[in-house]
mmCIF file of C-alpha atoms in Angstrom:
data_model
loop_
_atom_site.group_PDB
_atom_site.id
_atom_site.type_symbol
_atom_site.label_atom_id
_atom_site.label_comp_id
_atom_site.label_asym_id
_atom_site.label_seq_id
_atom_site.Cartn_x
_atom_site.Cartn_y
_atom_site.Cartn_z
ATOM 1 C CA MET N 1 -12.367 46.238 -47.515
ATOM 2 C CA ASP N 2 -8.747 45.116 -47.808
ATOM 3 C CA PHE N 3 -8.035 46.821 -44.484
ATOM 4 C CA LEU N 4 -10.603 44.564 -42.682
ATOM 5 C CA TYR N 5 -9.094 41.489 -44.278
ATOM 6 C CA TYR N 6 -5.636 42.561 -43.198
ATOM 7 C CA GLN N 7 -6.811 43.334 -39.654
ATOM 8 C CA ASN N 8 -8.468 39.904 -39.308
ATOM 9 C CA THR N 9 -5.287 38.266 -40.554
ATOM 10 C CA ILE N 10 -3.336 40.039 -37.838
ATOM 11 C CA PHE N 11 -5.797 38.698 -35.258
ATOM 12 C CA TYR N 12 -5.314 35.157 -36.581
ATOM 13 C CA ILE N 13 -1.543 35.553 -36.487
ATOM 14 C CA ILE N 14 -1.670 36.881 -32.892
ATOM 15 C CA PHE N 15 -4.044 34.050 -31.865
ATOM 16 C CA GLY N 16 -1.773 31.477 -33.535
ATOM 17 C CA ALA N 17 1.295 32.871 -31.797
ATOM 18 C CA ILE N 18 -0.411 32.781 -28.373
ATOM 19 C CA ALA N 19 -1.691 29.248 -28.957
ATOM 20 C CA GLY N 20 1.751 28.115 -30.091
ATOM 21 C CA PHE N 21 3.369 29.674 -27.047
ATOM 22 C CA MET N 22 0.884 27.918 -24.781
ATOM 23 C CA LEU N 23 1.548 24.561 -26.432
ATOM 24 C CA LEU N 24 5.292 25.069 -26.247
ATOM 25 C CA PHE N 25 5.083 26.111 -22.593
ATOM 26 C CA THR N 26 3.016 23.035 -21.757
ATOM 27 C CA ALA N 27 5.320 20.697 -23.621
ATOM 28 C CA LYS N 28 8.385 22.266 -21.998
ATOM 29 C CA ARG N 29 6.811 21.895 -18.565
ATOM 30 C CA GLY N 30 6.130 18.218 -19.177
ATOM 31 C CA ALA N 31 9.520 17.617 -20.758
ATOM 32 C CA ASN N 32 11.409 18.141 -17.519
ATOM 33 C CA GLY N 33 9.978 14.810 -16.373
ATOM 34 C CA GLN N 34 8.678 16.003 -13.082
ATOM 35 C CA GLY N 35 5.053 16.616 -12.304
ATOM 36 C CA ALA N 36 1.843 15.715 -10.618
ATOM 37 C CA LEU N 37 -0.446 13.250 -12.350
ATOM 38 C CA SER N 38 -4.013 12.196 -11.691
ATOM 39 C CA ALA N 39 -4.516 8.466 -11.207
ATOM 40 C CA LYS N 40 -5.843 8.132 -14.756
ATOM 41 C CA GLU N 41 -2.932 10.128 -16.222
ATOM 42 C CA ALA N 42 -0.570 7.794 -14.327
ATOM 43 C CA ILE N 43 -2.215 4.781 -15.930
ATOM 44 C CA GLN N 44 -1.860 6.383 -19.348
ATOM 45 C CA LEU N 45 1.823 7.073 -18.743
ATOM 46 C CA SER N 46 2.324 3.503 -17.573
ATOM 47 C CA ASN N 47 0.618 2.139 -20.664
ATOM 48 C CA THR N 48 2.242 4.418 -23.225
ATOM 49 C CA GLU N 49 5.768 4.821 -21.842
ATOM 50 C CA LYS N 50 6.031 1.670 -19.670
ATOM 51 C CA ALA N 51 6.367 3.845 -16.556
ATOM 52 C CA GLN N 52 6.987 1.995 -13.297
ATOM 53 C CA PHE N 53 4.926 2.670 -10.184
ATOM 54 C CA ILE N 54 7.239 3.087 -7.180
ATOM 55 C CA ASP N 55 5.518 2.881 -3.792
ATOM 56 C CA ILE N 56 7.531 4.862 -1.271
ATOM 57 C CA ARG N 57 5.452 3.966 1.783
ATOM 58 C CA PRO N 58 6.854 1.739 4.499
ATOM 59 C CA GLU N 59 6.953 -1.972 3.668
ATOM 60 C CA GLU N 60 4.152 -2.781 6.131
ATOM 61 C CA ASP N 61 1.771 -0.378 4.369
ATOM 62 C CA PHE N 62 2.872 -1.648 0.968
ATOM 63 C CA LYS N 63 2.030 -5.214 2.017
ATOM 64 C CA LYS N 64 -1.465 -4.169 3.146
ATOM 65 C CA SER N 65 -2.414 -2.708 -0.210
ATOM 66 C CA SER N 66 -0.602 -1.371 -3.234
ATOM 67 C CA ILE N 67 -1.055 -0.615 -6.906
ATOM 68 C CA PRO N 68 -0.665 -3.790 -8.976
ATOM 69 C CA GLN N 69 2.789 -4.091 -10.554
ATOM 70 C CA SER N 70 4.252 -1.443 -8.221
ATOM 71 C CA LYS N 71 7.605 -1.892 -6.565
ATOM 72 C CA ASN N 72 8.367 -0.879 -2.993
ATOM 73 C CA PHE N 73 11.262 1.522 -2.365
ATOM 74 C CA PRO N 74 10.545 3.046 1.087
ATOM 75 C CA LYS N 75 11.207 6.764 1.261
ATOM 76 C CA ASP N 76 13.757 6.372 4.059
ATOM 77 C CA SER N 77 16.013 4.220 1.894
ATOM 78 C CA ILE N 78 15.248 5.354 -1.662
ATOM 79 C CA GLU N 79 18.188 7.789 -1.866
ATOM 80 C CA SER N 80 20.660 4.993 -1.164
ATOM 81 C CA LYS N 81 18.966 2.725 -3.771
ATOM 82 C CA ILE N 82 18.869 5.161 -6.680
ATOM 83 C CA ALA N 83 21.035 2.810 -8.747
ATOM 84 C CA ASP N 84 18.423 0.070 -8.246
ATOM 85 C CA LEU N 85 15.522 2.127 -9.581
ATOM 86 C CA PRO N 86 14.244 1.088 -13.028
ATOM 87 C CA LYS N 87 15.619 3.088 -15.929
ATOM 88 C CA LYS N 88 12.212 4.204 -17.176
ATOM 89 C CA PRO N 89 9.709 6.883 -16.162
ATOM 90 C CA LEU N 90 8.857 6.574 -12.463
ATOM 91 C CA ILE N 91 5.507 7.295 -10.873
ATOM 92 C CA LEU N 92 5.895 7.705 -7.100
ATOM 93 C CA VAL N 93 3.056 6.719 -4.842
ATOM 94 C CA CYS N 94 2.439 7.531 -1.174
ATOM 95 C CA ASP N 95 -0.766 7.884 0.829
ATOM 96 C CA LYS N 96 -1.753 11.469 -0.075
ATOM 97 C CA GLY N 97 0.784 12.636 -2.671
ATOM 98 C CA MET N 98 2.808 15.090 -0.566
ATOM 99 C CA THR N 99 5.607 12.741 0.403
ATOM 100 C CA ALA N 100 5.849 11.498 -3.182
ATOM 101 C CA GLN N 101 6.159 15.083 -4.406
ATOM 102 C CA GLN N 102 9.002 15.765 -1.950
ATOM 103 C CA THR N 103 10.731 12.520 -2.923
ATOM 104 C CA ALA N 104 10.396 13.334 -6.611
ATOM 105 C CA LYS N 105 12.177 16.644 -6.053
ATOM 106 C CA LEU N 106 14.912 14.836 -4.100
ATOM 107 C CA LEU N 107 15.366 12.321 -6.928
ATOM 108 C CA LYS N 108 15.444 15.121 -9.501
ATOM 109 C CA LYS N 109 18.297 16.739 -7.565
ATOM 110 C CA GLN N 110 20.117 13.417 -7.800
ATOM 111 C CA ASN N 111 19.760 13.536 -11.614
ATOM 112 C CA VAL N 112 16.969 10.972 -11.855
ATOM 113 C CA GLU N 113 14.917 11.920 -14.912
ATOM 114 C CA ASN N 114 11.246 11.353 -15.672
ATOM 115 C CA VAL N 115 9.897 11.361 -12.124
ATOM 116 C CA TYR N 116 6.190 11.873 -11.518
ATOM 117 C CA TRP N 117 3.791 11.390 -8.634
ATOM 118 C CA ILE N 118 0.107 10.802 -8.174
ATOM 119 C CA LYS N 119 -1.447 14.019 -6.864
ATOM 120 C CA GLY N 120 -3.673 12.409 -4.257
ATOM 121 C CA GLY N 121 -1.518 9.340 -3.739
ATOM 122 C CA LEU N 122 -3.079 5.980 -3.067
ATOM 123 C CA ASN N 123 -6.118 7.760 -1.618
ATOM 124 C CA GLU N 124 -6.927 9.204 -5.053
ATOM 125 C CA TRP N 125 -6.262 5.855 -6.671
ATOM 126 C CA LEU N 126 -8.796 4.227 -4.348
ATOM 127 C CA SER N 127 -11.356 7.036 -4.737
ATOM 128 C CA GLU N 128 -11.263 6.497 -8.501
ATOM 129 C CA GLY N 129 -12.187 2.866 -7.887
ATOM 130 C CA LEU N 130 -8.968 1.569 -9.408
ATOM 131 C CA PRO N 131 -7.663 -1.867 -8.383
ATOM 132 C CA VAL N 132 -5.225 -2.528 -5.562
ATOM 133 C CA LYS N 133 -3.363 -5.656 -4.674
ATOM 134 C CA SER N 134 -3.593 -6.812 -1.077
ATOM 135 C CA ARG N 135 -0.793 -8.886 0.302
ATOM 136 C CA SER N 136 -1.905 -10.436 3.522
ATOM 137 C CA SER N 137 0.635 -12.341 5.537
ATOM 138 C CA SER N 138 -0.809 -15.848 5.470
ATOM 139 C CA LYS N 139 0.500 -18.403 7.938
ATOM 140 C CA ALA N 140 0.330 -21.998 6.858
#
């Protein structure tokens, strides 16, 4: 009977070690400050860590529609404006997520920490029914 108790204890220890490793691996992966986020995860990061949305699309596209409170740093000029980026977690936004992912890797190489991107870009944001701000050029 003691043997069964000991064997079950071993299973619990093994399960606990595997679970701990998985948690540690997940935390370590997120700690490097670079990763894809869903639109809802991006909102959570913005709310909890005051992350800033950075729209890397051209200014014309940014003016048509953008995530509220986002700032525009077009991809073509972002590398020269690294010093102007906010000193908080950054969530990069493009149309489909691919350009933002590439830009995040570029910023990471330039020692910019806590860089994320929205997996599906503004398209995912819109498909989730989340709000956008339209800036139409009104002539008075």
